[in-house]
XYZ file of C-alpha atoms in Angstrom:
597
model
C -3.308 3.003 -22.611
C -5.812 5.000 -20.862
C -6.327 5.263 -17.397
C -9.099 3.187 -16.691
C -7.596 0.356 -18.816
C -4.546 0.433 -16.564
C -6.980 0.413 -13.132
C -8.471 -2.070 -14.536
C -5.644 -5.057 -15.337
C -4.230 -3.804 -11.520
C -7.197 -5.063 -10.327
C -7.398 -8.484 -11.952
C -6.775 -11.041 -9.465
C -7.485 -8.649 -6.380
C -11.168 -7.416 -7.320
C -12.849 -9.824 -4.042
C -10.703 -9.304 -1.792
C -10.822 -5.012 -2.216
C -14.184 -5.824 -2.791
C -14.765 -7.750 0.961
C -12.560 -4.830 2.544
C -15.068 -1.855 0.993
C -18.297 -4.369 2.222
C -16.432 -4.222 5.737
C -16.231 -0.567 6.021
C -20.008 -0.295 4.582
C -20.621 -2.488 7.602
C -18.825 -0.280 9.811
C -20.424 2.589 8.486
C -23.313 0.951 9.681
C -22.835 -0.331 12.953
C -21.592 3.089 13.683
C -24.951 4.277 13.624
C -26.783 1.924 15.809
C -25.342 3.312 19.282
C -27.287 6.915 18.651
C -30.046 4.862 18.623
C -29.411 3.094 21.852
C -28.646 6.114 23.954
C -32.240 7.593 22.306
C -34.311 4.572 23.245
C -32.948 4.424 26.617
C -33.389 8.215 27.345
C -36.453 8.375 25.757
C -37.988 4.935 27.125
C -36.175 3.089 29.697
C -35.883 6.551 31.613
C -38.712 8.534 30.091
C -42.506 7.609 28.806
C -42.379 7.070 25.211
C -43.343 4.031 23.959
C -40.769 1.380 22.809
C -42.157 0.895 19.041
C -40.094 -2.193 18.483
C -40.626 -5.228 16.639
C -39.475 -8.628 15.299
C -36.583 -9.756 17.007
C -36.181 -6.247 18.985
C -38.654 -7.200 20.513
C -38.194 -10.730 21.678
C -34.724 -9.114 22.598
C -36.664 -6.522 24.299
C -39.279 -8.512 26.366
C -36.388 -11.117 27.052
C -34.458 -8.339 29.292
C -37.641 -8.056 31.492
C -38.843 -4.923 29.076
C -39.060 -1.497 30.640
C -38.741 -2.564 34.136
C -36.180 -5.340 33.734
C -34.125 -2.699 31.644
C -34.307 -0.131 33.789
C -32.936 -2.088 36.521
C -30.332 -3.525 34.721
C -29.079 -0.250 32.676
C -25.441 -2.294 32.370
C -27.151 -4.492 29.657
C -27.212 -0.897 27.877
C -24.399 -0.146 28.273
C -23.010 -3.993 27.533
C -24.748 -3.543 23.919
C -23.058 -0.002 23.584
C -19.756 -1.318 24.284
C -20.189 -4.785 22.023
C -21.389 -2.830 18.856
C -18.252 -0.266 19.370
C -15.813 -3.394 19.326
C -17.606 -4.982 16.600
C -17.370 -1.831 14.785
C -13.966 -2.081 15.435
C -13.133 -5.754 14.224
C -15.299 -5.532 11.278
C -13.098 -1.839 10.522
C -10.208 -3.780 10.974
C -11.127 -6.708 8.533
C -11.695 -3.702 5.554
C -8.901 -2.178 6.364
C -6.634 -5.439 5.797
C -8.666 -6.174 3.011
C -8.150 -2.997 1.350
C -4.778 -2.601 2.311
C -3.757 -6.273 0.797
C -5.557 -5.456 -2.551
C -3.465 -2.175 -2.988
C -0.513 -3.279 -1.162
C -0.107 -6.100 -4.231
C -1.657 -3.442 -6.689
C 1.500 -1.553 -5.982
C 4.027 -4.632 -6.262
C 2.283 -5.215 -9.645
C 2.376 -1.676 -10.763
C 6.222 -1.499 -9.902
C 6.788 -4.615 -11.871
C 4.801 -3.380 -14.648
C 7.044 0.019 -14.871
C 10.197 -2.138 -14.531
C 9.499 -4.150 -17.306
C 8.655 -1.258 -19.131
C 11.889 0.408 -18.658
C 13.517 -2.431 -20.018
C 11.946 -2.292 -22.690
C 11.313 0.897 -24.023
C 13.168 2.337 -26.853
C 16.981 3.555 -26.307
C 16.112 7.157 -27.532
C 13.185 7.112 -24.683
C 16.070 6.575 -21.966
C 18.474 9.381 -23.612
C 15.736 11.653 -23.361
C 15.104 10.550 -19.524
C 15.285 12.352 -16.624
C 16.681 9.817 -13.332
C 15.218 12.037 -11.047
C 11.698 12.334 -12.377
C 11.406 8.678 -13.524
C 12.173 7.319 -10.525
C 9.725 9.801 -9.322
C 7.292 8.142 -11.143
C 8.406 4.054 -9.996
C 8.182 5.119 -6.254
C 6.094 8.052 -4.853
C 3.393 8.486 -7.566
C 3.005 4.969 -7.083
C 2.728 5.269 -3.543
C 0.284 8.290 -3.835
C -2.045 6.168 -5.588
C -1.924 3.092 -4.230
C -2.951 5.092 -1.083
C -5.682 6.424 -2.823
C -7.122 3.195 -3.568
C -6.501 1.686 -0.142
C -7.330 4.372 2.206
C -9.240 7.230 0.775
C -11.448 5.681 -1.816
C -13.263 3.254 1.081
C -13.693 6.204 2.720
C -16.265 7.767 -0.018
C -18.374 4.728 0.178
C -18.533 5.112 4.227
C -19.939 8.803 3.576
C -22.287 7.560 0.781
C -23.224 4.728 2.652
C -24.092 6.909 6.233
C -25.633 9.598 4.142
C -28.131 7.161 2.799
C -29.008 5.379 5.711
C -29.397 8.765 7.741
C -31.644 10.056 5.502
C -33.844 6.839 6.044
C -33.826 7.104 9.602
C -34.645 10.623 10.253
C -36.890 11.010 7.423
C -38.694 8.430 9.930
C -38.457 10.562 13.309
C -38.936 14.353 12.110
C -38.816 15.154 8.266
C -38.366 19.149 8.943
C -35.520 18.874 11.100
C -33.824 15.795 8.692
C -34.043 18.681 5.716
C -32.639 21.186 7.913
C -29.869 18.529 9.375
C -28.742 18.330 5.019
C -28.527 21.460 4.272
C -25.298 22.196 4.439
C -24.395 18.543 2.922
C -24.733 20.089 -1.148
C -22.537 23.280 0.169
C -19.765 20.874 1.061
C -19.860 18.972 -2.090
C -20.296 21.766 -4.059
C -17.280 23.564 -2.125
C -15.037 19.947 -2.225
C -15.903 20.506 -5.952
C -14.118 23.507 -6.309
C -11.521 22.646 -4.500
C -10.626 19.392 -6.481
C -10.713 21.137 -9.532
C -8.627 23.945 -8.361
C -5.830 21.853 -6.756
C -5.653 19.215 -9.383
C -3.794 21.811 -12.001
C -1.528 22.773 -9.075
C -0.889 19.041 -8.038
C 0.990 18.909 -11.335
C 3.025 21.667 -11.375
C 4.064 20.669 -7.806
C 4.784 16.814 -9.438
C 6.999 18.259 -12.166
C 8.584 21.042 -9.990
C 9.473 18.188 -7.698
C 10.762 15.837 -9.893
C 12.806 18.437 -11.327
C 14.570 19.252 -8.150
C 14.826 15.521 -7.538
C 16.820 15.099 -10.630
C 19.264 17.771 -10.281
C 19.925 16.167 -6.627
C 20.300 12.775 -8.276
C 23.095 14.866 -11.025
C 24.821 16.270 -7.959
C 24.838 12.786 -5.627
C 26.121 10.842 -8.984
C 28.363 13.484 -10.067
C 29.952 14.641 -6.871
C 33.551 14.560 -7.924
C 33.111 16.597 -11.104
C 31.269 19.655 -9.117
C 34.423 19.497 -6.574
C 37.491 18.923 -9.678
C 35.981 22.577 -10.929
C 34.755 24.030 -7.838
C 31.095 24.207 -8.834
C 29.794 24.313 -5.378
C 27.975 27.719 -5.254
C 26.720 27.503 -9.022
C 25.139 23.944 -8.195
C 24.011 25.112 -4.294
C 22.254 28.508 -6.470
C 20.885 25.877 -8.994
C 19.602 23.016 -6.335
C 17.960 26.321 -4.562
C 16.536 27.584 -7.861
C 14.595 24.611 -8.344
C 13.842 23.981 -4.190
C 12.144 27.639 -4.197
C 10.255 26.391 -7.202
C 8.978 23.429 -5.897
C 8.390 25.322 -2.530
C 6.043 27.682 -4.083
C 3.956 25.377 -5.915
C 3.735 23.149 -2.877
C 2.944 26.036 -0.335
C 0.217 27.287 -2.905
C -1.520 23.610 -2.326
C -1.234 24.320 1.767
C -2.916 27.662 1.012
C -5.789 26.148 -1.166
C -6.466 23.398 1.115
C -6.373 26.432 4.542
C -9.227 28.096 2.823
C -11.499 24.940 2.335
C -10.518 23.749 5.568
C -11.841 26.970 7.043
C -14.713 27.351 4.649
C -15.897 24.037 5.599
C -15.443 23.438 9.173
C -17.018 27.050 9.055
C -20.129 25.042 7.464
C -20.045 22.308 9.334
C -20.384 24.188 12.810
C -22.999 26.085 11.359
C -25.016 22.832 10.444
C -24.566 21.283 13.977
C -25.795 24.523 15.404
C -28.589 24.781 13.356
C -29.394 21.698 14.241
C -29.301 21.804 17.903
C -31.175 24.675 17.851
C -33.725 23.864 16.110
C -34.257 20.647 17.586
C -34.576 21.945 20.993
C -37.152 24.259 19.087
C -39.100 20.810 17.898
C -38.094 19.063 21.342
C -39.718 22.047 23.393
C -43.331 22.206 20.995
C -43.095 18.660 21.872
C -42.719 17.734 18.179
C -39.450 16.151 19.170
C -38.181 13.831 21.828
C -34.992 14.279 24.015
C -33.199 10.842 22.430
C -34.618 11.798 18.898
C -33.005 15.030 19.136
C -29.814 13.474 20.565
C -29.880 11.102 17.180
C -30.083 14.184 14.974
C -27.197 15.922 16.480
C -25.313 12.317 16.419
C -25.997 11.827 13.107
C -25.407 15.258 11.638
C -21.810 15.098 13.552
C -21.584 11.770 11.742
C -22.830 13.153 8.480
C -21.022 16.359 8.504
C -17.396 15.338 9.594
C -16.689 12.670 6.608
C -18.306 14.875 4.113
C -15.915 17.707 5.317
C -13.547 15.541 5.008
C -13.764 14.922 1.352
C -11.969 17.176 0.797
C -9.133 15.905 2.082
C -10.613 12.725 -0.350
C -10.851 14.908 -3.213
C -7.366 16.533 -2.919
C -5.795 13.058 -2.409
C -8.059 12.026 -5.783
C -6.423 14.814 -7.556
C -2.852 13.476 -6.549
C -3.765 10.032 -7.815
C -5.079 11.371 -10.467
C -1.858 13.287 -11.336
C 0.051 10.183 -10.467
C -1.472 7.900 -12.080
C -1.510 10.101 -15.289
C 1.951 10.440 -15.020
C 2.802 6.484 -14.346
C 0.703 5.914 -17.589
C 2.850 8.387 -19.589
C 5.700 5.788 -18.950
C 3.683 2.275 -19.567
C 1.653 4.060 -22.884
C 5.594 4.017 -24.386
C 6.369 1.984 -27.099
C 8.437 -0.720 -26.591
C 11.359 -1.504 -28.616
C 10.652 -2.689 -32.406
C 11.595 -6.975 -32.258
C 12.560 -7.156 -29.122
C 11.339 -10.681 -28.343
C 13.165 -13.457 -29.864
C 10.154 -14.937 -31.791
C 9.723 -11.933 -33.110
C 12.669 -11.362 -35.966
C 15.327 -13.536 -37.464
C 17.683 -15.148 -35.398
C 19.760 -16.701 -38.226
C 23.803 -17.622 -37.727
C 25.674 -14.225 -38.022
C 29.273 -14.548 -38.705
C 30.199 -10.753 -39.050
C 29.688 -9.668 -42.593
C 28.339 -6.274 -42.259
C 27.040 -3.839 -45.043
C 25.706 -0.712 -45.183
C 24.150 1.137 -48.185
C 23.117 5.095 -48.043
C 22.189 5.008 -44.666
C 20.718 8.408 -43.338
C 19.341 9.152 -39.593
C 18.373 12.417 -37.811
C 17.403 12.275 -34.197
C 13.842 14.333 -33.214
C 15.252 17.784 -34.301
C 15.289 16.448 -37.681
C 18.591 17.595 -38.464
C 20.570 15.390 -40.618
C 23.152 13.177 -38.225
C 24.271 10.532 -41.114
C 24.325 11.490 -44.577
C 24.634 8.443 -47.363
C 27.031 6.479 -45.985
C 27.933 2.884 -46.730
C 30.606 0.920 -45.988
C 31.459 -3.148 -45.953
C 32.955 -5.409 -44.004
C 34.221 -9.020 -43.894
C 33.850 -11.256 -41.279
C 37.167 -11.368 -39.004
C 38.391 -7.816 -40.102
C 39.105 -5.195 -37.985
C 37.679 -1.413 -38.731
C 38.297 1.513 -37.522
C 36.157 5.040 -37.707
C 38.025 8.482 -36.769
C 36.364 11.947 -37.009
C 35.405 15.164 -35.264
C 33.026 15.158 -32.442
C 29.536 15.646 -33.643
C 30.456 13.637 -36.993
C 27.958 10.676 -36.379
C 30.460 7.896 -35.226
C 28.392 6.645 -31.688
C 25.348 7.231 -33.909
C 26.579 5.133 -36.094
C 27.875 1.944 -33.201
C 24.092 2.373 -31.853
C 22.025 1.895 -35.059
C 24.367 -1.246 -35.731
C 23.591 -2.841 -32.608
C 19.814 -2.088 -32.822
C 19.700 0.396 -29.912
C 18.610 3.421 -32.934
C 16.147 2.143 -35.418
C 16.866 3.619 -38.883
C 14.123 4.601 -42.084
C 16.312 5.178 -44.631
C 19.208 2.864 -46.150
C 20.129 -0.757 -45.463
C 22.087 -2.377 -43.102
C 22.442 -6.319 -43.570
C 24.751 -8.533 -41.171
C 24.988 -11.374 -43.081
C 22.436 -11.450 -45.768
C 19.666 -9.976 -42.803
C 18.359 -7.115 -42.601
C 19.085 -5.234 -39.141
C 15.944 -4.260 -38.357
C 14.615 -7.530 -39.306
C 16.867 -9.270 -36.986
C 15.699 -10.007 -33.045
C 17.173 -7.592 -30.956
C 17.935 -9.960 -27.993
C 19.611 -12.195 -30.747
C 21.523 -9.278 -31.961
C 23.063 -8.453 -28.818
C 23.688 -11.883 -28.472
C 26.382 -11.853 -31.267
C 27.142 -8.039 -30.924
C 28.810 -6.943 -28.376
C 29.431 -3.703 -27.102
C 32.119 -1.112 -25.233
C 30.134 2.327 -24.769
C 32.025 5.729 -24.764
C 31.072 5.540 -20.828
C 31.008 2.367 -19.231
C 28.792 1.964 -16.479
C 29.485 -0.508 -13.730
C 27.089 -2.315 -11.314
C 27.571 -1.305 -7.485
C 28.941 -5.161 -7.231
C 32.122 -6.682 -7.123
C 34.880 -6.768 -9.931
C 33.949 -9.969 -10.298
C 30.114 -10.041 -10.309
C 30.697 -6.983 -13.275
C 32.521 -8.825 -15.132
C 30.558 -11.985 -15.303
C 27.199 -10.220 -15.495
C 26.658 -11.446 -19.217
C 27.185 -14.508 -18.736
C 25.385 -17.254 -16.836
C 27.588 -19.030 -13.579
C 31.042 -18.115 -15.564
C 34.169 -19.829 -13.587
C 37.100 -18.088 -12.451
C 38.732 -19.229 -15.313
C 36.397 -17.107 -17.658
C 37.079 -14.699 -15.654
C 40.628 -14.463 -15.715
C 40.732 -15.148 -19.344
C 39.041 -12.208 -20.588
C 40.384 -9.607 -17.765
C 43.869 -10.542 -19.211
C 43.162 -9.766 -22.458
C 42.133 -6.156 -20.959
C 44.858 -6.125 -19.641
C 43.438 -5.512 -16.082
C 43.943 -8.692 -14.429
C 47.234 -7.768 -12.797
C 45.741 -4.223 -11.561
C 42.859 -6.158 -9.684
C 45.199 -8.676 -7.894
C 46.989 -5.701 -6.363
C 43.058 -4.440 -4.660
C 43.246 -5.680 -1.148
C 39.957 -7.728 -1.905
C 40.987 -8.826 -5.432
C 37.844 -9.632 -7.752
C 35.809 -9.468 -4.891
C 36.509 -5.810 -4.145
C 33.342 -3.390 -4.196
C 33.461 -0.769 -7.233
C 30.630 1.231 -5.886
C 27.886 3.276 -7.601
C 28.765 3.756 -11.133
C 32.341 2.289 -10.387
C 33.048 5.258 -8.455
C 36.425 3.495 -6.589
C 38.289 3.072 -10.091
C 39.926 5.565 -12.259
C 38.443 6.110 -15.829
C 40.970 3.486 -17.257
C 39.626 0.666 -14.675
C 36.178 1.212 -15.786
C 37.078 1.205 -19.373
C 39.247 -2.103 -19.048
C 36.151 -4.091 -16.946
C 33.553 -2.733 -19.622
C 35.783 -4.595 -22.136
C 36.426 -7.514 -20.232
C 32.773 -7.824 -19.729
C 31.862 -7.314 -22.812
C 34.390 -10.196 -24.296
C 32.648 -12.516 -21.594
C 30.283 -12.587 -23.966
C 32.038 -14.090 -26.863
C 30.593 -11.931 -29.933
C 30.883 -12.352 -33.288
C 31.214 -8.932 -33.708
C 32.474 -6.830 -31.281
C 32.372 -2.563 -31.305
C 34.146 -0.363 -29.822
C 32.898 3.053 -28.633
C 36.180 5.282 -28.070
C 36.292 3.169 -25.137
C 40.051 2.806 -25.305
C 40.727 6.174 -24.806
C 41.600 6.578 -21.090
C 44.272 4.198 -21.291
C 47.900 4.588 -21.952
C 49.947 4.017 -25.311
C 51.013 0.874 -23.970
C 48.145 -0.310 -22.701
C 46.436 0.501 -25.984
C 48.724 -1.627 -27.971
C 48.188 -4.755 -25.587
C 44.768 -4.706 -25.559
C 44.656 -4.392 -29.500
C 47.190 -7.225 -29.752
C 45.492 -9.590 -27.322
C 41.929 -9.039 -28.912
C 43.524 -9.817 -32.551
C 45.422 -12.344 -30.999
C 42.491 -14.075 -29.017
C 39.442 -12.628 -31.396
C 40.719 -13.505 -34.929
C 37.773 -14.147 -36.259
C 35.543 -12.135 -34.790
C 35.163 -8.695 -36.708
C 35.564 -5.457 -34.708
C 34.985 -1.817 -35.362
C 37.148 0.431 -33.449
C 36.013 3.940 -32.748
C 38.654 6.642 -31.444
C 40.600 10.091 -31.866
C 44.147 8.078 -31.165
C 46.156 7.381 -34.582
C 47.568 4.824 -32.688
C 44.802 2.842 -31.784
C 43.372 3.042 -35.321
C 46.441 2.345 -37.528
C 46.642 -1.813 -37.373
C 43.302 -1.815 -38.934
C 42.580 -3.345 -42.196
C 40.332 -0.223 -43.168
C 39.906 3.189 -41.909
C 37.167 5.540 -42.331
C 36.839 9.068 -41.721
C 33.897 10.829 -41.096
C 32.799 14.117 -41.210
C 29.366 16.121 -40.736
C 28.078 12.953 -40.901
C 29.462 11.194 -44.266
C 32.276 8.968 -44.755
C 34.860 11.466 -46.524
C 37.980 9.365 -47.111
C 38.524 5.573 -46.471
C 41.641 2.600 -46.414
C 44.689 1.881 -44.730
C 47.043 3.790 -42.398
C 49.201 4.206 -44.952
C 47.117 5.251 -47.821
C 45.349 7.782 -45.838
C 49.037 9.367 -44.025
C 50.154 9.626 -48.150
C 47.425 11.939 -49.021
C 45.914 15.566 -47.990
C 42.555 15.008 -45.671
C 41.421 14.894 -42.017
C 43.250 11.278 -41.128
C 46.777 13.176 -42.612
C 45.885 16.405 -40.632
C 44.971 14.191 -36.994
C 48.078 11.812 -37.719
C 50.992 14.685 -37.835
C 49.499 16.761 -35.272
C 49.773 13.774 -32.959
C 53.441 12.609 -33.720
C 54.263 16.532 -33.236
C 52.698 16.089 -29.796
C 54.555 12.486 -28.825
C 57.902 14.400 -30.565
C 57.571 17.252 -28.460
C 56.607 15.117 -25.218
C-alpha cells in the first residue's frame, strides 16, 4: 500500500467537510486583507485628497454614508467596518478550523481502527518479531503527528498560497516596482524552507526509531519489573534506559539545532524584506509616486506575506514528521495478513482429532533448519506427549499445528484436511491451546477465564477451574473470581497463571487440546490431578502434552522424543525407560533427584 492510497481511503467519507474547513480559512485568508485597505482609503481619502476610485456596490455603500463629508464626520462607521470584518474573520476561522479538525479528528479514529485490525490479523511470526514499544509508537503518536498535519498545518499552506496570490493582484494594481521589491525575499524563503525540509526529514527518522527504541526498553522494564529486582539488575537496566535516552536526545536536539538556524536565517530575511520595503516606499511616497495608505498596504501586506511564508517552515518540518509517520504507520497496514484467516475462506469441515504428519520441515527467517522430517500420527481421543532438549523444535512444532506458523514443506492433515487448507478461525475453534507463558487480561479471574466463550454461567466456570485444579485457590482471594489479576496477571504466582490459562482454554471445549510445557510450574501433585481430571472429563478429546517432567509425560499412550529437530525415539513409558536414549537418560536422572529429595 503506498502512501497516497492510504490518504486516500482516510479520506472517503470526510472529503466535504475538510474540504468546507480549507474554503473557510481561504475565506479568512481573505477577509484578512480587506482592513489594510480600509485604513488606506481612509488616510488617503476621508483625511487626505485622493480620489475615492470606487465602484459598484462600494460605491452605493460609499455615497450612502454621505461620501467624503458624511465619512469624515462619522469616522466610527470606519472603524465599525474594521471591527465587523475582524470578527467575521474570526467566525469564518473558527468554522475551518472545526471543519478541519472534525475531518482529521475521525481520520485518526479510522486510522487507529485500521492498525487494530491489522494487528489482529497479521501473521504470528510478524508479532514475535515485534517490538511493544515501537508499535505502539506507531498506533498513538505517529498517528497523532499526522493527523495534526492534516488538520492544522496543511490549511495553513493554502492560507499562504491563497494571500500570496491575491497580494500580488492588489499591489501589482497600486505600484508594480515596489510589489517586485515587496517579493523578493518570498523565493529565498521557499528556497531556504526547501532545504530545511529535506535536511530534517532524514533526521525525523532517526529521532522516530531512536525514540521508539527507548520506548520499548521502558515498556521491558514497566512489564518486567520484578525480574530486574529478583537479580538486582537496577544499574545495568538504569545504564541501558540511559544508553538509549542519550540516543534519542541527540537525534532530537540535532532537529532543535536545524530548525535554530532556519529560524534565524529566516526571520533574518523577513526583517530585511519589511525594511526594504518601508524604505523604499517612503522613497516612492516622498517622489509622490506613492500614497501614505498605499504605502501603509504594502508594509501590511508584506508583514502578512512574509510571516506565514516564514512560517513554513515550521509547515515543512511538521510535513517531514507526517511524512515519517505516516511512512512508518504504512509499514504496519502494507503487512500481510494471515493466510485463511476468514471463515469463508478454507474448510471448516467436522474435526474429530485425527492428526497426521508426514516429513514435515520448517526453518524460521535465518533459514536454519528447526524441524527435520518428522511425522507422527494420532487417533482421535489419545493422549501424546513430546519431551526433548530446549531448542529441539517442540513449541515450533504446537504452533504450526494450530496454524499460528504456516509450513512449505510436508503435510499435516487433521482429519482427512489439510492444515493449511483449513480456516484458521475454525481451527482455533476446535484447537485449543496452553502457551509456554500464559498471558492474562488485566480483568478479573472470572472475566479471564470466560473470555472464550460467549455469556458462560458460573457453572462453566466452576466446572473447568476444577478440573485445573484452581477453583479452591480462588475461593480463598478475598474477592473470589472477581478479584483483579492485574497487567499480565502480575498478582498470581507462575502456577496461578498456568492453572487459569488451562481453565480458559478448556472453556472452550476443543477437540483437540495442546499443551505447551504449561504444566510445569505446578507441583507433583497438582500435576497428577490435572492430568487425571482432563482424561477423566476430556476422554475423547485428543491432547498433546509438551514438558521436561517424566511424570507428566508417562500416562500417555505415545511418547516422542525429539532432538535437533527430528523425532529420535517414540512409544510408551515403558518401552522407552527399557532401552538406551534421551527419554532413559531424562527418566533416571529425575528419580535420582526425587530419591535424593
Amino acid at each position: 500500500m503506498k502512501e497516497t492510497t492510504l490518504i486516500g481511503s482516510l479520506f472517503k467519507g470526510k472529503i466535504r467537510t475538510y474540504v468546507l474547513g480549507i474554503l473557510c480559512t481561504a475565506l479568512a485568508s481573505i477577509i484578512s486583507l480587506i482592513n489594510p485597505l480600509i485604513i488606506s482609503f481612509v488616510i488617503d481619502h476621508v483625511l487626505g485628497v485622493e480620489p475615492a476610485n470606487l465602484s459598484g456596490p462600494l460605491l452605493w455603500l460609499y455615497q450612502a454614508a454621505g461620501a467624503k463629508e458624511g465619512l469624515a464626520a462619522n469616522l466610527w462607521l470606519c472603524s465599525l467596518a474594521l471591527i465587523g470584518f475582524t470578527a467575521l474573520r474570526g467566525i469564518v476561522n473558527y468554522f475551518g478550523q472545526v471543519n478541519a479538525s472534525v475531518a482529521s479528528e475521525s481520520m485518526a479514529k479510522d486510522l487507529r481502527q485500521k492498525m487494530y485490525e491489522k494487528l489482529q490479523s497479521t501473521t504470528y511470526r510478524y508479532h514475535v518479531n515485534l517490538q511493544n514499544g515501537d508499535i505502539m509508537q506507531r498506533c498513538t503518536s505517529d498517528i497523532e503527528t499526522f493527523i495534526n498535519f492534516l488538520g492544522g498545518q496543511l490549511p495553513q499552506i493554502f492560507h499562504c498560497l491563497i494571500q500570496i496570490a491575491i497580494s500580488l493582484v492588489v499591489l501589482s494594481q497600486i505600484h508594480v516596482n515596489l510589489m517586485l521589491l515587496s517579493f523578493l525575499s518570498i523565493p529565498l524563503l521557499f528556497i531556504t524552507a526547501y532545504i530545511f525540509f529535506r535536511f530534517v526529514t532524514r533526521t525525523f527518522t532517526a529521532s522516530e526509531l531512536a525514540e521508539g527504541h527507548m520506548s520499548t526498553i521502558l515498556e521491558e522494564n514497566i512489564g518486567g519489573m520484578r525480574i530486574v529486582r529478583a537479580f538486582a539488575t537496577q544499574k545495568q537496566e538504569i545504564a541501558r534506559f540511559k544508553e538509549a535516552s542519550e540516543d534519542f536526545f541527540k537525534k532530537d536536539f540535532f532537529i532543535t539545532i536545524l530548525m535554530s538556524w532556519f529560524w534565524g536565517l529566516s526571520d533574518f530575511l523577513c526583517q530585511l524584506q519589511i525594511g526594504l520595503t518601508l524604505v523604499m516606499g517612503t522613497v516612492f511616497a516622498v517622489r509622490g509616486e506613492l500614497s501614505v495608505g498605499s504605502l501603509i498596504v504594502f508594509v501590511t501586506y508584506t508583514s502578512n506575506l512574509i510571516w506565514p511564508i516564514r512560517d513554513m517552515g515550521r509547515v515543512l518540518a511538521d510535513m517531514g514528521r507526517a511524512k515519517v509517520a505516516i511512512g512508518r504507520i504504512r509499514e504496519v497496514l502494507s503487512q500481510r495478513d494471515e493466510p485463511v484467516y476468514q471463515l469463508s475462506e478454507g474448510q471448516t469441515g467436522p474435526i474429530r482429532g485425527n492428526i497426521k504428519v508426514e516429513n514435515l520441515n520448517y526453518a524460521y527467517d535465518t533459514g536454519v533448519p528447526v524441524l527435520k522430517d518428522v511425522s507422527f500420527e494420532i487417533k482421535a481421543g489419545q493422549t501424546v506427549a513430546i519431551l526433548g532438549r530446549t531448542g529441539s523444535g517442540k513449541s515450533t512444532l504446537l504452533h504450526i499445528l494450530v496454524g499460528l506458523l504456516p509450513y512449505q514443506e510436508g503435510h499435516i492433515t487433521v482429519d482427512g484436511m489439510e492444515l493449511n487448507t483449513v480456516s484458521k478461525k475454525w481451527l482455533r475453534k476446535h484447537f485449543g491451546v496452553v502457551l509456554q507463558e500464559p498471558f492474562l487480561y488485566s480483568k478479573t479471574i472470572r472475566e479471564n477465564v470466560g473470555v472464550a466463550k460467549d455469556n458462560p454461567t458460573h457453572e462453566d466456570i466452576r466446572r473447568v477451574t476444577e478440573i485445573a485444579s484452581i477453583y479452591d485457590g480462588i475461593q480463598e482471594f478475598k474477592e473470589g473470581f472477581d478479584t483483579i489479576v492485574g497487567e499480565r496477571g502480575v498478582t498470581l504466582s507462575g502456577g496461578q497463571k498456568q492453572r487459569i490459562a488451562i481453565a480458559r482454554t478448556l472453556m472452550m471445549d476443543c477437540r483437540v487440546y495442546l499443551f505447551d510445557d504449561s504444566l510445569s510450574a505446578v507441583d507433583v501433585q497438582t500435576d497428577a490431578h490435572i492430568r487425571d481430571s482432563l482424561r477423566d472429563s476430556y476422554h475423547d478429546a485428543t491432547k498433546i502434552i509438551v514438558a521436561h517432567r517424566i511424570n507428566t509425560l508417562k500416562d500417555a499412550d505415545q511418547i516422542l522424543v525429539m532432538d535437533d529437530g527430528r523425532i529420535v525415539d517414540r512409544g510408551t513409558h515403558e518401552e522407552l525407560i527399557a532401552r538406551p536414549g534421551l527419554y532413559q537418560d531424562v527418566y533416571q536422572m529425575q528419580s535420582e533427584w526425587e530419591t535424593t529429595a
